[in-house]
N, CA, C and O atoms as CSV, one atom per row, in Angstrom:
chain,resi,resn,atom,element,x,y,z
A,1,MET,N,N,0.827,-1.196,0.000
A,1,MET,CA,C,0.000,0.000,0.000
A,1,MET,C,C,0.869,1.257,0.000
A,1,MET,O,O,0.419,2.321,-0.425
A,2,ALA,N,N,2.105,1.141,0.472
A,2,ALA,CA,C,2.963,2.321,0.555
A,2,ALA,C,C,3.383,2.807,-0.823
A,2,ALA,O,O,3.661,3.994,-0.993
A,3,GLY,N,N,3.436,1.912,-1.820
A,3,GLY,CA,C,3.875,2.312,-3.145
A,3,GLY,C,C,2.761,2.840,-4.038
A,3,GLY,O,O,3.030,3.338,-5.131
A,4,LYS,N,N,1.515,2.738,-3.589
A,4,LYS,CA,C,0.388,3.168,-4.423
A,4,LYS,C,C,0.124,4.656,-4.227
A,4,LYS,O,O,0.108,5.155,-3.102
A,5,GLN,N,N,-0.079,5.347,-5.327
A,5,GLN,CA,C,-0.332,6.786,-5.252
A,5,GLN,C,C,-1.790,7.064,-5.603
A,5,GLN,O,O,-2.368,6.425,-6.482
A,6,ILE,N,N,-2.361,8.021,-4.904
A,6,ILE,CA,C,-3.752,8.397,-5.149
A,6,ILE,C,C,-3.788,9.433,-6.266
A,6,ILE,O,O,-3.071,10.433,-6.216
A,7,ASP,N,N,-4.614,9.192,-7.260
A,7,ASP,CA,C,-4.785,10.149,-8.355
A,7,ASP,C,C,-6.026,10.993,-8.093
A,7,ASP,O,O,-7.140,10.474,-8.017
A,8,PHE,N,N,-5.821,12.283,-7.957
A,8,PHE,CA,C,-6.931,13.203,-7.761
A,8,PHE,C,C,-7.338,13.793,-9.105
A,8,PHE,O,O,-6.481,14.033,-9.956
A,9,PRO,N,N,-8.633,14.029,-9.311
A,9,PRO,CA,C,-9.051,14.662,-10.564
A,9,PRO,C,C,-8.536,16.097,-10.634
A,9,PRO,O,O,-8.262,16.701,-9.597
A,10,PRO,N,N,-8.401,16.647,-11.826
A,10,PRO,CA,C,-7.911,18.027,-11.938
A,10,PRO,C,C,-8.876,19.011,-11.285
A,10,PRO,O,O,-10.084,18.779,-11.230
A,11,MET,N,N,-8.327,20.091,-10.801
A,11,MET,CA,C,-9.147,21.112,-10.141
A,11,MET,C,C,-10.144,21.689,-11.141
A,11,MET,O,O,-9.811,21.945,-12.299
A,12,GLN,N,N,-11.369,21.887,-10.670
A,12,GLN,CA,C,-12.367,22.492,-11.542
A,12,GLN,C,C,-12.173,23.999,-11.565
A,12,GLN,O,O,-11.914,24.623,-10.536
A,13,LYS,N,N,-12.299,24.562,-12.734
A,13,LYS,CA,C,-12.130,26.003,-12.876
A,13,LYS,C,C,-13.411,26.704,-12.429
A,13,LYS,O,O,-14.513,26.291,-12.789
A,14,GLU,N,N,-13.254,27.758,-11.647
A,14,GLU,CA,C,-14.410,28.499,-11.141
A,14,GLU,C,C,-14.961,29.394,-12.239
A,14,GLU,O,O,-14.219,30.108,-12.914
A,15,ASN,N,N,-16.270,29.341,-12.401
A,15,ASN,CA,C,-16.924,30.194,-13.385
A,15,ASN,C,C,-17.166,31.557,-12.746
A,15,ASN,O,O,-17.790,31.645,-11.689
A,16,ALA,N,N,-16.681,32.608,-13.373
A,16,ALA,CA,C,-16.747,33.949,-12.781
A,16,ALA,C,C,-18.165,34.509,-12.772
A,16,ALA,O,O,-18.431,35.481,-12.066
A,17,ARG,N,N,-19.078,33.922,-13.536
A,17,ARG,CA,C,-20.441,34.460,-13.594
A,17,ARG,C,C,-21.344,33.905,-12.507
A,17,ARG,O,O,-22.420,34.454,-12.272
A,18,ILE,N,N,-20.941,32.841,-11.840
A,18,ILE,CA,C,-21.824,32.187,-10.878
A,18,ILE,C,C,-22.082,33.067,-9.658
A,18,ILE,O,O,-23.232,33.216,-9.246
A,19,ALA,N,N,-21.046,33.648,-9.078
A,19,ALA,CA,C,-21.205,34.434,-7.849
A,19,ALA,C,C,-22.114,35.649,-8.045
A,19,ALA,O,O,-23.012,35.845,-7.228
A,20,PRO,N,N,-21.935,36.471,-9.074
A,20,PRO,CA,C,-22.848,37.612,-9.239
A,20,PRO,C,C,-24.292,37.187,-9.501
A,20,PRO,O,O,-25.224,37.835,-9.024
A,21,VAL,N,N,-24.482,36.108,-10.251
A,21,VAL,CA,C,-25.844,35.637,-10.529
A,21,VAL,C,C,-26.508,35.168,-9.247
A,21,VAL,O,O,-27.675,35.480,-9.010
A,22,MET,N,N,-25.790,34.428,-8.418
A,22,MET,CA,C,-26.360,33.961,-7.157
A,22,MET,C,C,-26.639,35.125,-6.207
A,22,MET,O,O,-27.622,35.101,-5.467
A,23,PHE,N,N,-25.781,36.138,-6.226
A,23,PHE,CA,C,-25.995,37.317,-5.384
A,23,PHE,C,C,-27.267,38.048,-5.800
A,23,PHE,O,O,-28.065,38.433,-4.946
A,24,VAL,N,N,-27.461,38.242,-7.091
A,24,VAL,CA,C,-28.671,38.914,-7.585
A,24,VAL,C,C,-29.904,38.071,-7.287
A,24,VAL,O,O,-30.949,38.614,-6.928
A,25,LEU,N,N,-29.798,36.757,-7.429
A,25,LEU,CA,C,-30.925,35.879,-7.128
A,25,LEU,C,C,-31.296,35.939,-5.653
A,25,LEU,O,O,-32.480,35.957,-5.315
A,26,SER,N,N,-30.304,35.971,-4.773
A,26,SER,CA,C,-30.600,36.055,-3.343
A,26,SER,C,C,-31.218,37.402,-2.986
A,26,SER,O,O,-32.115,37.465,-2.145
A,27,LEU,N,N,-30.749,38.484,-3.615
A,27,LEU,CA,C,-31.362,39.795,-3.375
A,27,LEU,C,C,-32.806,39.822,-3.861
A,27,LEU,O,O,-33.663,40.429,-3.219
A,28,ALA,N,N,-33.082,39.176,-4.981
A,28,ALA,CA,C,-34.453,39.119,-5.486
A,28,ALA,C,C,-35.353,38.349,-4.527
A,28,ALA,O,O,-36.491,38.752,-4.285
A,29,CYS,N,N,-34.854,37.251,-3.984
A,29,CYS,CA,C,-35.647,36.478,-3.018
A,29,CYS,C,C,-35.905,37.280,-1.755
A,29,CYS,O,O,-37.014,37.255,-1.221
A,30,ILE,N,N,-34.896,37.992,-1.273
A,30,ILE,CA,C,-35.067,38.833,-0.086
A,30,ILE,C,C,-36.096,39.919,-0.364
A,30,ILE,O,O,-36.935,40.204,0.491
A,31,ALA,N,N,-36.046,40.529,-1.544
A,31,ALA,CA,C,-37.000,41.581,-1.893
A,31,ALA,C,C,-38.420,41.035,-1.937
A,31,ALA,O,O,-39.345,41.702,-1.473
A,32,VAL,N,N,-38.613,39.846,-2.480
A,32,VAL,CA,C,-39.947,39.245,-2.536
A,32,VAL,C,C,-40.474,38.996,-1.131
A,32,VAL,O,O,-41.637,39.283,-0.849
A,33,VAL,N,N,-39.640,38.468,-0.250
A,33,VAL,CA,C,-40.072,38.200,1.126
A,33,VAL,C,C,-40.420,39.498,1.838
A,33,VAL,O,O,-41.429,39.561,2.542
A,34,VAL,N,N,-39.607,40.533,1.670
A,34,VAL,CA,C,-39.876,41.817,2.325
A,34,VAL,C,C,-41.173,42.418,1.800
A,34,VAL,O,O,-41.963,42.947,2.581
A,35,ILE,N,N,-41.406,42.348,0.503
A,35,ILE,CA,C,-42.650,42.886,-0.064
A,35,ILE,C,C,-43.856,42.129,0.471
A,35,ILE,O,O,-44.877,42.737,0.790
A,36,ILE,N,N,-43.748,40.810,0.570
A,36,ILE,CA,C,-44.860,40.016,1.103
A,36,ILE,C,C,-45.124,40.379,2.556
A,36,ILE,O,O,-46.279,40.530,2.956
A,37,LEU,N,N,-44.067,40.521,3.351
A,37,LEU,CA,C,-44.257,40.829,4.768
A,37,LEU,C,C,-44.757,42.251,4.981
A,37,LEU,O,O,-45.543,42.491,5.897
A,38,LEU,N,N,-44.321,43.195,4.162
A,38,LEU,CA,C,-44.748,44.580,4.331
A,38,LEU,C,C,-46.122,44.858,3.738
A,38,LEU,O,O,-46.741,45.868,4.073
A,39,SER,N,N,-46.608,43.992,2.872
A,39,SER,CA,C,-47.915,44.233,2.261
A,39,SER,C,C,-49.028,44.077,3.287
A,39,SER,O,O,-50.085,44.693,3.152
A,40,ASP,N,N,-48.805,43.265,4.305
A,40,ASP,CA,C,-49.749,43.090,5.419
A,40,ASP,C,C,-51.149,42.776,4.907
A,40,ASP,O,O,-52.124,43.428,5.281
A,41,LEU,N,N,-51.231,41.783,4.059
A,41,LEU,CA,C,-52.524,41.387,3.509
A,41,LEU,C,C,-53.398,40.781,4.598
A,41,LEU,O,O,-52.901,40.158,5.536
A,42,GLU,N,N,-54.706,40.972,4.460
A,42,GLU,CA,C,-55.647,40.421,5.437
A,42,GLU,C,C,-56.040,38.985,5.093
A,42,GLU,O,O,-56.807,38.363,5.828
A,43,ALA,N,N,-55.540,38.469,4.017
A,43,ALA,CA,C,-55.844,37.096,3.630
A,43,ALA,C,C,-55.075,36.127,4.529
A,43,ALA,O,O,-54.049,36.492,5.102
A,44,PRO,N,N,-55.567,34.899,4.653
A,44,PRO,CA,C,-54.829,33.925,5.469
A,44,PRO,C,C,-53.465,33.631,4.859
A,44,PRO,O,O,-53.327,33.478,3.645
A,45,PHE,N,N,-52.484,33.558,5.712
A,45,PHE,CA,C,-51.106,33.319,5.283
A,45,PHE,C,C,-50.746,31.882,5.598
A,45,PHE,O,O,-50.913,31.425,6.729
A,46,ILE,N,N,-50.253,31.172,4.600
A,46,ILE,CA,C,-49.872,29.777,4.809
A,46,ILE,C,C,-48.475,29.752,5.418
A,46,ILE,O,O,-47.517,30.221,4.804
A,47,GLY,N,N,-48.365,29.219,6.598
A,47,GLY,CA,C,-47.072,29.154,7.253
A,47,GLY,C,C,-47.235,29.043,8.755
A,47,GLY,O,O,-48.361,28.963,9.247
A,48,PRO,N,N,-46.146,29.037,9.486
A,48,PRO,CA,C,-46.216,28.859,10.939
A,48,PRO,C,C,-46.739,30.081,11.680
A,48,PRO,O,O,-46.984,30.004,12.884
A,49,TRP,N,N,-46.918,31.219,10.987
A,49,TRP,CA,C,-47.362,32.425,11.676
A,49,TRP,C,C,-48.872,32.612,11.625
A,49,TRP,O,O,-49.384,33.629,12.093
A,50,GLY,N,N,-49.585,31.653,11.068
A,50,GLY,CA,C,-51.030,31.715,11.084
A,50,GLY,C,C,-51.600,32.173,9.806
A,50,GLY,O,O,-52.819,32.274,9.675
């Protein structure tokens, strides 16, 4: 076992577009949640808050 070497796959190259896209997507999700919470609709809300 001492003479056997482990072959690791080559490092994957990071795509530079992934981080900004995920950041914009997370901001969009946060904005949707804030708009829903601030709208204060009188309709029943599905979730743990009643």
